[in-house]
mmCIF file of N, CA and C in Angstrom:
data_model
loop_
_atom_site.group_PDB
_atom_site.id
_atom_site.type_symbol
_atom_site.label_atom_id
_atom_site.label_comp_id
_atom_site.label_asym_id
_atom_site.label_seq_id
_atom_site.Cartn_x
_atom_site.Cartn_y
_atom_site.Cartn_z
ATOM 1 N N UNK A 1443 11.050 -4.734 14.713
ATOM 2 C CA UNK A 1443 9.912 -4.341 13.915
ATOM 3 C C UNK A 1443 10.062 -2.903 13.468
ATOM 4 N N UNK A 1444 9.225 -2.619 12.627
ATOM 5 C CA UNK A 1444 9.027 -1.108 11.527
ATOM 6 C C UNK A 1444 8.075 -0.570 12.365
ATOM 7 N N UNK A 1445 8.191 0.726 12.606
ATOM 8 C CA UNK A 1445 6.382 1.515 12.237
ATOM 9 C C UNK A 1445 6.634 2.744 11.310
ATOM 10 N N UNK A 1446 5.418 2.448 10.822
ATOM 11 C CA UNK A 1446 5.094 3.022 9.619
ATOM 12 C C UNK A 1446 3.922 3.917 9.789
ATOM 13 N N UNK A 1447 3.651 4.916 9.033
ATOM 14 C CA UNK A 1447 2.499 5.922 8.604
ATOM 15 C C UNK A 1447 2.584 6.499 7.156
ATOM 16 N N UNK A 1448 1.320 6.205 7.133
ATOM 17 C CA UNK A 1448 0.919 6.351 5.493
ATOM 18 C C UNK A 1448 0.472 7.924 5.506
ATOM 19 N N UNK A 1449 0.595 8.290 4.459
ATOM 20 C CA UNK A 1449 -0.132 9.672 4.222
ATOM 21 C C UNK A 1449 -0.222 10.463 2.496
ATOM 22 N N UNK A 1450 -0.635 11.445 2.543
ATOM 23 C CA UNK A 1450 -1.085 11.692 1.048
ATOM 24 C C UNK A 1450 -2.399 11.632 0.054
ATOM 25 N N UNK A 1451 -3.758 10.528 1.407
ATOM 26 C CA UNK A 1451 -4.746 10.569 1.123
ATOM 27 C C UNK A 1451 -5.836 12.070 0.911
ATOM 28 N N UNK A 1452 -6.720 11.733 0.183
ATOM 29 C CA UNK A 1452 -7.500 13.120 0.111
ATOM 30 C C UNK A 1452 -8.518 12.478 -0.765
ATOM 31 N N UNK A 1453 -9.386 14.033 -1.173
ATOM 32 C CA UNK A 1453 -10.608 13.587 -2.331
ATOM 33 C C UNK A 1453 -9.894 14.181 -3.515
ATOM 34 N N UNK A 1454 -10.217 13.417 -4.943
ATOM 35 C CA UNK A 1454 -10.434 13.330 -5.905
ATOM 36 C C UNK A 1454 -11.161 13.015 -6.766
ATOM 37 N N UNK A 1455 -11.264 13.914 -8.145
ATOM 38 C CA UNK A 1455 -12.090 13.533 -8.744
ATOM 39 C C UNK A 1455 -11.631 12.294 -9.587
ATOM 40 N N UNK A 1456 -12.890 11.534 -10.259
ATOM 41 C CA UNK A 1456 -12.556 10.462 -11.093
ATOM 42 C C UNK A 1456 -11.328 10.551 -11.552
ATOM 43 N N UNK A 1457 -10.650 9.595 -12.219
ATOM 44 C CA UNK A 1457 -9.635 9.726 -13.370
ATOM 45 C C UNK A 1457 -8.523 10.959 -12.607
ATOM 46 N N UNK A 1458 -8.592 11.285 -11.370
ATOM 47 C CA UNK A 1458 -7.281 12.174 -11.183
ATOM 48 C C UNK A 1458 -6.296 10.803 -10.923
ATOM 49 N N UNK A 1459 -5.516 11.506 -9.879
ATOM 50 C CA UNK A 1459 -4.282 10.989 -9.389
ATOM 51 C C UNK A 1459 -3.822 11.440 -7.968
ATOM 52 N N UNK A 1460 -3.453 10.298 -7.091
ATOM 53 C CA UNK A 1460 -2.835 10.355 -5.851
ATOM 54 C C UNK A 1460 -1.667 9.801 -6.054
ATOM 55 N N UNK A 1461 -0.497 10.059 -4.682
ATOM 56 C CA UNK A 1461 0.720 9.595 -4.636
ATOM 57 C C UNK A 1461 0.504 9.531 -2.844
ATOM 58 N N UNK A 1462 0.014 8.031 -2.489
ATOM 59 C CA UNK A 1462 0.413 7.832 -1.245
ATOM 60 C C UNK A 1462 2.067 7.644 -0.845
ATOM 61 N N UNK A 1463 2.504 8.038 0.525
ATOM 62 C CA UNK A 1463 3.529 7.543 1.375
ATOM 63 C C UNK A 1463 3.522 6.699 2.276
ATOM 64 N N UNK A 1464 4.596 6.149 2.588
ATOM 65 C CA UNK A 1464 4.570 5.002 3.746
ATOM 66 C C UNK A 1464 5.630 5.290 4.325
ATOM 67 N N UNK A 1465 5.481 6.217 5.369
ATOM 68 C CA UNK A 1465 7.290 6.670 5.968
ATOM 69 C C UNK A 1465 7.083 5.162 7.293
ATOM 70 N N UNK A 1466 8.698 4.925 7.253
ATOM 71 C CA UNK A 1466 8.929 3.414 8.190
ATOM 72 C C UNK A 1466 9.946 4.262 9.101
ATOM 73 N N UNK A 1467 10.072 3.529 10.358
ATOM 74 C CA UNK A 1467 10.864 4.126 11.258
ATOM 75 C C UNK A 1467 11.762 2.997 11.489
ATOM 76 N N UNK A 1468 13.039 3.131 11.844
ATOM 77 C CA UNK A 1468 13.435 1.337 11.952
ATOM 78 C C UNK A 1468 14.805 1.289 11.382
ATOM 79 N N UNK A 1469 15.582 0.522 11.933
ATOM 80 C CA UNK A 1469 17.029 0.319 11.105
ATOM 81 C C UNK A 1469 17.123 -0.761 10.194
ATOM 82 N N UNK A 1470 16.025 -1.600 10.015
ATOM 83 C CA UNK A 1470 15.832 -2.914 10.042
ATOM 84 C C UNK A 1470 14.714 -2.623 8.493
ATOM 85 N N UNK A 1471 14.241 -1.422 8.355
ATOM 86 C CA UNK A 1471 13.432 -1.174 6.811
ATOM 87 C C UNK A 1471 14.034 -2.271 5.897
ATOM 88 N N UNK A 1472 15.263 -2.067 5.701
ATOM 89 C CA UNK A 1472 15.523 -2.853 4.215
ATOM 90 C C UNK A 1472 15.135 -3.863 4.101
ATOM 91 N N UNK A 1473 14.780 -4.628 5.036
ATOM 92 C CA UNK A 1473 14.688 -6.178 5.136
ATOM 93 C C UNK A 1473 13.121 -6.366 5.098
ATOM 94 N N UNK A 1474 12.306 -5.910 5.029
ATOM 95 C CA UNK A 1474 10.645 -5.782 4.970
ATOM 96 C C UNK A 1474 10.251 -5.630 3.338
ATOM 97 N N UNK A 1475 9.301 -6.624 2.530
ATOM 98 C CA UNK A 1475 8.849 -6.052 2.173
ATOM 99 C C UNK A 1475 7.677 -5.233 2.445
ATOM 100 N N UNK A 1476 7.061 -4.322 1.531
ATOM 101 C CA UNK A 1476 5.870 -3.874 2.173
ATOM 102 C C UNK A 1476 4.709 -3.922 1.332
ATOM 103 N N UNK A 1477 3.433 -4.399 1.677
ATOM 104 C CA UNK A 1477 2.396 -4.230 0.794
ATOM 105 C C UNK A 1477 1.410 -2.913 1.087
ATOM 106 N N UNK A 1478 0.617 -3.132 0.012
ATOM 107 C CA UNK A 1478 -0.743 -1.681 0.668
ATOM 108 C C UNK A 1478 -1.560 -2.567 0.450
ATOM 109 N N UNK A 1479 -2.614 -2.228 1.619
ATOM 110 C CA UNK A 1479 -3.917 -3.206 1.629
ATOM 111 C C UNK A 1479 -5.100 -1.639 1.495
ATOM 112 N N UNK A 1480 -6.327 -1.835 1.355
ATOM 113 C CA UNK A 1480 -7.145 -0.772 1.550
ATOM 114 C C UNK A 1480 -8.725 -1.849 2.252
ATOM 115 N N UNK A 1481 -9.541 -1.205 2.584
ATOM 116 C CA UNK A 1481 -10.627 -1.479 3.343
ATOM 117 C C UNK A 1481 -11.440 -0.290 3.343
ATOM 118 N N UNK A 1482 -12.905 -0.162 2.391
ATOM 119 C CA UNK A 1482 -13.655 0.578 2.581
ATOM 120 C C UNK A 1482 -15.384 -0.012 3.561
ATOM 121 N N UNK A 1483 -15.988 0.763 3.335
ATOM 122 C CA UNK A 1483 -16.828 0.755 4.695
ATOM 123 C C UNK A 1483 -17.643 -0.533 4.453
ATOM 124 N N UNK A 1484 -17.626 -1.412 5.389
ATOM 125 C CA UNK A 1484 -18.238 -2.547 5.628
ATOM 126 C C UNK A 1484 -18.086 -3.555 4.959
ATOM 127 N N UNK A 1485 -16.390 -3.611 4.274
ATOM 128 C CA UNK A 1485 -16.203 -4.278 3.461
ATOM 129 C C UNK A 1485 -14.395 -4.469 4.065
ATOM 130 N N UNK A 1486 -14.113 -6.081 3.752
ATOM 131 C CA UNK A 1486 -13.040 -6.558 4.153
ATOM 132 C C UNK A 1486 -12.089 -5.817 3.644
ATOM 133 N N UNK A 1487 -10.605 -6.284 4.107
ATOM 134 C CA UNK A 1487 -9.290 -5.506 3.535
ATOM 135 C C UNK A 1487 -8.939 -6.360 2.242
ATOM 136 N N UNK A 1488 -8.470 -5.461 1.374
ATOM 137 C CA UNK A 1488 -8.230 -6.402 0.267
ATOM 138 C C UNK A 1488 -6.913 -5.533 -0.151
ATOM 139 N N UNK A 1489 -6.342 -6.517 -0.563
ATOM 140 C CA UNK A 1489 -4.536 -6.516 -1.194
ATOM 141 C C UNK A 1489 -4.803 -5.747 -2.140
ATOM 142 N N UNK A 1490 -3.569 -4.784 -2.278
ATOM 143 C CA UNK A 1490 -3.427 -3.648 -3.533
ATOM 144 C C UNK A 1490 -2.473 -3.892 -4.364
ATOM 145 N N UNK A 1491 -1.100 -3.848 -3.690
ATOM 146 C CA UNK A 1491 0.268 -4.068 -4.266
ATOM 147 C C UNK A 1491 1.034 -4.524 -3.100
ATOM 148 N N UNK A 1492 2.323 -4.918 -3.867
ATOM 149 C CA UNK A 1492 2.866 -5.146 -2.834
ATOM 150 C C UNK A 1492 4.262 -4.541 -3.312
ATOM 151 N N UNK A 1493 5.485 -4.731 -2.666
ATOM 152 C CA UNK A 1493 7.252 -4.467 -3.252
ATOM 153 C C UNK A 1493 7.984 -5.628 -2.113
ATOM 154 N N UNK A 1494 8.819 -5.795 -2.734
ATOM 155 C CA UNK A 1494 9.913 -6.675 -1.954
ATOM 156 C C UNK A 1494 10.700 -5.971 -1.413
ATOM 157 N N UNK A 1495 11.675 -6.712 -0.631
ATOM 158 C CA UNK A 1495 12.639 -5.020 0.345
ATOM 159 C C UNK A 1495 13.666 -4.742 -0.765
ATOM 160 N N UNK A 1496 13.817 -5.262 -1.590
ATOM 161 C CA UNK A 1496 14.784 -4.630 -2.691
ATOM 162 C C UNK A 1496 14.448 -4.123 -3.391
ATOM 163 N N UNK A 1497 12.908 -3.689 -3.850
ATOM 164 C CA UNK A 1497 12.696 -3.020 -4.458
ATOM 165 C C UNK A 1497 12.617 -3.309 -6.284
ATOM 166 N N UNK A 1498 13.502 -4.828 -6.186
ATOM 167 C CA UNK A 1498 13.192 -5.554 -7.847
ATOM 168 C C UNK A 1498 12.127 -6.231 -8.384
ATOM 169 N N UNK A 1499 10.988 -6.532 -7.071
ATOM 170 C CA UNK A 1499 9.646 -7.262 -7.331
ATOM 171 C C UNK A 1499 8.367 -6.222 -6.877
ATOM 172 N N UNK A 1500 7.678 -6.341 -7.651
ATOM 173 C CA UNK A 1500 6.307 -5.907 -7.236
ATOM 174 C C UNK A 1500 5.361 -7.029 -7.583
ATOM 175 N N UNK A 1501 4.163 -6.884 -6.630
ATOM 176 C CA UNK A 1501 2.850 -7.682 -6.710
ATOM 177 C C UNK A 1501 1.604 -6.999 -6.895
ATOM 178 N N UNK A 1502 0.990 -6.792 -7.474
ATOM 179 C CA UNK A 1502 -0.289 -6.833 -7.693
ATOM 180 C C UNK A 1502 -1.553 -7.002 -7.663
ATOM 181 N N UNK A 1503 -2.433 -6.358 -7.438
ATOM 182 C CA UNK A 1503 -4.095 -7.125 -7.638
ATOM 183 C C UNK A 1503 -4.735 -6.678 -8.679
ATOM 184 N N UNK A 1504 -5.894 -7.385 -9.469
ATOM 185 C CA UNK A 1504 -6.196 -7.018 -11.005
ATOM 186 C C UNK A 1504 -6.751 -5.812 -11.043
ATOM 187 N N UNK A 1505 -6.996 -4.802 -9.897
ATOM 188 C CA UNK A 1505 -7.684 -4.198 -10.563
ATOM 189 C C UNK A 1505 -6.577 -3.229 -10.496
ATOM 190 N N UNK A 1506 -5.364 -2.924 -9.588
ATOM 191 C CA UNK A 1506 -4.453 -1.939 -9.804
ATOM 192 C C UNK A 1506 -3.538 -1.910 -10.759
ATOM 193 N N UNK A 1507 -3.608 -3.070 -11.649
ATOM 194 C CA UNK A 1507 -2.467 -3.505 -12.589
ATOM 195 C C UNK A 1507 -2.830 -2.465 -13.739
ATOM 196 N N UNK A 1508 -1.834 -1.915 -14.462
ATOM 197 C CA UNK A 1508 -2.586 -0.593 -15.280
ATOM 198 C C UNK A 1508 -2.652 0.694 -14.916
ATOM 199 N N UNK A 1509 -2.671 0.685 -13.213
ATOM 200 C CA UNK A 1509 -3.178 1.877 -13.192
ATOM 201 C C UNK A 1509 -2.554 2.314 -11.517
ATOM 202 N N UNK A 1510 -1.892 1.500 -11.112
ATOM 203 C CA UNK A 1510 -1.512 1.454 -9.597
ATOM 204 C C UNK A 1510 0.200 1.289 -9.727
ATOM 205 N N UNK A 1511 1.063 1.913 -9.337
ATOM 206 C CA UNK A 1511 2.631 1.252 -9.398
ATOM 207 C C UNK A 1511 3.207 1.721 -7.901
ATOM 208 N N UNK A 1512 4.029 0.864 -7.406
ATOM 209 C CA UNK A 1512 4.275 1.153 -5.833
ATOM 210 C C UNK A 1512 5.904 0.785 -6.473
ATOM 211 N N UNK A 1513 6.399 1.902 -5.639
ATOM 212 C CA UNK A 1513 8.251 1.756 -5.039
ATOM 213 C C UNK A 1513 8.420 2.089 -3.935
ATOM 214 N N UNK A 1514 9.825 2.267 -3.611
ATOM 215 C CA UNK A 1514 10.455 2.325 -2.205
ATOM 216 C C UNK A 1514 11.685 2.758 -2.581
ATOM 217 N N UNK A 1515 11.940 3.970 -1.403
ATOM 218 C CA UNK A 1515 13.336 4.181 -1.666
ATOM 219 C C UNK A 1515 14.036 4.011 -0.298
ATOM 220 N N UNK A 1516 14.520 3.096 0.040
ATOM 221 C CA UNK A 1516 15.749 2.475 1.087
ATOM 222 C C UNK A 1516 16.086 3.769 1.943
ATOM 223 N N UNK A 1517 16.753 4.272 1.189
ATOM 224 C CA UNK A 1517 18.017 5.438 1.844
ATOM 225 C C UNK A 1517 16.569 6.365 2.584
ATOM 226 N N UNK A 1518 15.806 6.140 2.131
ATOM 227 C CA UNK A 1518 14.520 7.335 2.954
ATOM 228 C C UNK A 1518 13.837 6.665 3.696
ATOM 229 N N UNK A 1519 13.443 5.524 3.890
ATOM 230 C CA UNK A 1519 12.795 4.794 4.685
ATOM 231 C C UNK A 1519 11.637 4.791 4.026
ATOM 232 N N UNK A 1520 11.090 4.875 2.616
ATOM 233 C CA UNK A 1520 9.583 5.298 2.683
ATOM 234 C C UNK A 1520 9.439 4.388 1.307
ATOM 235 N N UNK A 1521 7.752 4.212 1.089
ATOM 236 C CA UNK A 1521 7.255 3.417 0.154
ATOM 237 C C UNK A 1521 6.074 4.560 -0.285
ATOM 238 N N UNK A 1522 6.356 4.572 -1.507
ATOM 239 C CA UNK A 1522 4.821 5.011 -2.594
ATOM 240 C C UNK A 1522 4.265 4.118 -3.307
ATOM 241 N N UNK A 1523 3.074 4.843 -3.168
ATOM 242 C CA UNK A 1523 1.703 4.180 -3.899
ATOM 243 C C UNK A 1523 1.805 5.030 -5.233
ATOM 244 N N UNK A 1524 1.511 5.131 -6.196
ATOM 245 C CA UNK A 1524 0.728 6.268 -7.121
ATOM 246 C C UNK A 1524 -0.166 5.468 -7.695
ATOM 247 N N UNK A 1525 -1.025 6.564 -8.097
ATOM 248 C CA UNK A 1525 -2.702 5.682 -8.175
ATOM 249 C C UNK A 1525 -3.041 6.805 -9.190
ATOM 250 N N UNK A 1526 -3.485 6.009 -10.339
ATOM 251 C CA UNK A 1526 -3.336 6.646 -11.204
ATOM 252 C C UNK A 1526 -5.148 6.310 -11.815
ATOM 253 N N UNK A 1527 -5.782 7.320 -12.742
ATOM 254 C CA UNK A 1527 -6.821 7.276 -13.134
ATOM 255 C C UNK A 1527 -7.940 6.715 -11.745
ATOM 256 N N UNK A 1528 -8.228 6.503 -10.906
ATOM 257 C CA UNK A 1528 -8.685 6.829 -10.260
ATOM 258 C C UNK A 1528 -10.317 6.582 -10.289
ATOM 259 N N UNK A 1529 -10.896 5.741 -9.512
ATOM 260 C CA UNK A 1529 -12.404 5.337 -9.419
ATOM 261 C C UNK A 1529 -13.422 5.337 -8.539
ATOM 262 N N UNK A 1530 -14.347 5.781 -8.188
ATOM 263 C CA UNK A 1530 -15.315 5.833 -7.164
ATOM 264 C C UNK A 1530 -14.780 4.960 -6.509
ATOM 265 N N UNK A 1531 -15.010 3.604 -6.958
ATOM 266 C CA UNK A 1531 -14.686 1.944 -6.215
ATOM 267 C C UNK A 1531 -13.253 2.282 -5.604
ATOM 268 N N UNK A 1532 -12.588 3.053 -5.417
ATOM 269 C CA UNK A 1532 -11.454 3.146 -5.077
ATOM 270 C C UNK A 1532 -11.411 3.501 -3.749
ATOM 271 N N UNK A 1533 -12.100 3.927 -3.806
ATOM 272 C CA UNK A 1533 -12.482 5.214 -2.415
ATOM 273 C C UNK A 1533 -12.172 3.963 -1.349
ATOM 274 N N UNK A 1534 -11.448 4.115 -0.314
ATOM 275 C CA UNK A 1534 -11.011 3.197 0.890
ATOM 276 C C UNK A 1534 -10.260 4.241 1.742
ATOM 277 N N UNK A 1535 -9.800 3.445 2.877
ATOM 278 C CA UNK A 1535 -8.913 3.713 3.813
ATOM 279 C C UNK A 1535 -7.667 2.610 3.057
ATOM 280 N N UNK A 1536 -6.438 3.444 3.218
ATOM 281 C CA UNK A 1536 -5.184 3.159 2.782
ATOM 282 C C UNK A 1536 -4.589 2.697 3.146
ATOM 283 N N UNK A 1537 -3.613 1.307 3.491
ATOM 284 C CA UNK A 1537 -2.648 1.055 4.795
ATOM 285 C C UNK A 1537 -1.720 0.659 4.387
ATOM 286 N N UNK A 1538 -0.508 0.873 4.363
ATOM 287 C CA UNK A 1538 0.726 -0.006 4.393
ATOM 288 C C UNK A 1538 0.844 -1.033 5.742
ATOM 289 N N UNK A 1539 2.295 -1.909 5.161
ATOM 290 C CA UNK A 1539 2.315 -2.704 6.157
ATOM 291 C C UNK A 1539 3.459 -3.481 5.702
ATOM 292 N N UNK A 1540 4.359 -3.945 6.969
ATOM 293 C CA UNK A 1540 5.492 -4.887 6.630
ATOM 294 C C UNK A 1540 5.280 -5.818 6.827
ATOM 295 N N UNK A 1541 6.015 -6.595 6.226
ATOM 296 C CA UNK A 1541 6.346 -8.315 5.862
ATOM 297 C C UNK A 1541 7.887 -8.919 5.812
ATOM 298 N N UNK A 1542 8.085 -9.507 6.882
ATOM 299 C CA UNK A 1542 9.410 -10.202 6.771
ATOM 300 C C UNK A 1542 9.538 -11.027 6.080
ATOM 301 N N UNK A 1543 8.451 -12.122 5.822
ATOM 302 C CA UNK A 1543 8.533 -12.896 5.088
ATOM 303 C C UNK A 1543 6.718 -14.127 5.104
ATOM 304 N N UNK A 1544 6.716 -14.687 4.035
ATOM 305 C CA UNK A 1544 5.215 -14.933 3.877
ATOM 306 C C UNK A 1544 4.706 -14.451 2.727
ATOM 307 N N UNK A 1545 3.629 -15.338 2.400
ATOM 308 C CA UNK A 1545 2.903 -14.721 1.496
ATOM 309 C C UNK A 1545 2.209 -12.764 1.409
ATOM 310 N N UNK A 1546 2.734 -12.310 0.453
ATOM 311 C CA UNK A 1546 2.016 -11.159 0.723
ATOM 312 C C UNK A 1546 1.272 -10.886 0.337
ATOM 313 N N UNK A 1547 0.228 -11.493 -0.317
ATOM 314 C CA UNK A 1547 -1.139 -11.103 -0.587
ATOM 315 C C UNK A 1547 -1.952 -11.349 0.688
ATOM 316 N N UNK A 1548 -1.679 -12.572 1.848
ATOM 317 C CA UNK A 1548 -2.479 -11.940 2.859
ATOM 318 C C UNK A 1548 -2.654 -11.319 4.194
ATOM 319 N N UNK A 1549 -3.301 -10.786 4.628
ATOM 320 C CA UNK A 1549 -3.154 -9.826 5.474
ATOM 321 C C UNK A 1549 -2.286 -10.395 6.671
ATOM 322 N N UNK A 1550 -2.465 -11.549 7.579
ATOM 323 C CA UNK A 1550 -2.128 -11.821 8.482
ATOM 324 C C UNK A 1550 -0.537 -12.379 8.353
ATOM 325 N N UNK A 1551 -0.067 -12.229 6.894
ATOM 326 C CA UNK A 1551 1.160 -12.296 6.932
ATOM 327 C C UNK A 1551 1.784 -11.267 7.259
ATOM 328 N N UNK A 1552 1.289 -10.124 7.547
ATOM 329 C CA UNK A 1552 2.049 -8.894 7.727
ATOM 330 C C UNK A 1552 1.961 -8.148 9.644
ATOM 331 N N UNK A 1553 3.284 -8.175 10.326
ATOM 332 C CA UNK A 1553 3.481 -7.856 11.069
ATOM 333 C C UNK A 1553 3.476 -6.451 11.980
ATOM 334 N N UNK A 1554 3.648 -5.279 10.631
ATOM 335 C CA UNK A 1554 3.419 -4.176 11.453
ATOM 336 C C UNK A 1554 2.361 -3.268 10.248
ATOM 337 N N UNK A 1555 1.640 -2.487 10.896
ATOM 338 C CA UNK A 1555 0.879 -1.945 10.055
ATOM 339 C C UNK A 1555 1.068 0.003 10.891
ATOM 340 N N UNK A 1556 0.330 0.386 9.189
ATOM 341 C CA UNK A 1556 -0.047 1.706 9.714
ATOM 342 C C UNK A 1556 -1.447 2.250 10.000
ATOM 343 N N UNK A 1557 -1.648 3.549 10.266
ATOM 344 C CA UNK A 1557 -3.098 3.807 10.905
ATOM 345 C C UNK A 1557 -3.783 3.740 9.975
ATOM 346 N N UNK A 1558 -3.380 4.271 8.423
ATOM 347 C CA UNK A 1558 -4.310 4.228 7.151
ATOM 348 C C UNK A 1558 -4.269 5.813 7.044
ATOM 349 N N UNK A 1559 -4.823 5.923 5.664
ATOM 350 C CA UNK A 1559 -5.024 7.566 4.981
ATOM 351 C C UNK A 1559 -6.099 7.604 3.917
ATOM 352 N N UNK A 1560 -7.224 7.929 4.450
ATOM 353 C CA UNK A 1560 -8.141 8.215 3.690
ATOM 354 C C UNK A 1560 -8.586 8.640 2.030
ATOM 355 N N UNK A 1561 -8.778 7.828 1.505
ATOM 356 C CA UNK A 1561 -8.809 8.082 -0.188
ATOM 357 C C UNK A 1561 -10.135 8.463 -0.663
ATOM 358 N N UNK A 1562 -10.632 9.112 -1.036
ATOM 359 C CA UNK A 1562 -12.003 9.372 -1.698
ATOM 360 C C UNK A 1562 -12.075 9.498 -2.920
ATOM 361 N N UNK A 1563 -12.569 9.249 -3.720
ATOM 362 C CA UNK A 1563 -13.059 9.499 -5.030
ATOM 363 C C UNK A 1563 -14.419 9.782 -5.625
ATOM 364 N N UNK A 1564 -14.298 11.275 -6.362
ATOM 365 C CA UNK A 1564 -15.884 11.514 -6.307
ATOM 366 C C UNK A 1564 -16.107 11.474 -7.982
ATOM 367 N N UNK A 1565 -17.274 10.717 -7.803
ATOM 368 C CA UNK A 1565 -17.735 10.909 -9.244
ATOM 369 C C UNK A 1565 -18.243 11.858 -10.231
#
């Protein structure tokens, strides 16, 4: 297994821009893809994006399409988010997480997770 920690969260205003990280620890990274899930307060986790371990597929949810793009670079162990334009509704806790294999849109397909990184967005 991976462990991972996300980081790069903070406040922003509307319409800025973040660039989360997902540093992985592990010899075994390449073989994971990884998704980002987020979960704000009193409200379930819901799928953001996802990448394959090669880095030639990404996945999606409608509302990041446009405005959300995630990579990974191998040789570093690490996965970005960038989050672009930026919305109140955005505001969550952040998480990466690996996937050997499974559907990755849902959560319980994914085996190792991180603690999360706080996103705010102020209007």
């Amino acid at each position: 297994q991976v462990q991972l920690v996300e980081s790069g969260g903070g406040l922003v205003q509307a319409g800025g821009s973040l660039n989360l990280s997902c540093a992985a620890s592990g010899r075994m990274f390449s073989r994971y893809a990884v998704g980002w899930f987020r979960q704000a307060p009193e409200k379930d986790y819901e799928f953001v994006m996802a990448i394959t371990n090669t880095g030639r597929s990404t996945y999606d949810s409608d509302f990041a399409k446009g405005r959300f793009i995630v990579s990974r670079d191998n040789a570093k162990n690490m996965v970005y988010l960038q989050m672009n334009d930026l919305k109140p509704e955005d505001s969550a806790i952040y998480y990466c997480a690996a996937i050997a294999g499974g559907n990755v849109y849902r959560r319980d397909s994914y085996t190792s997770w991180g603690p999360g990184t706080q996103v705010t967005v102020s209007s």
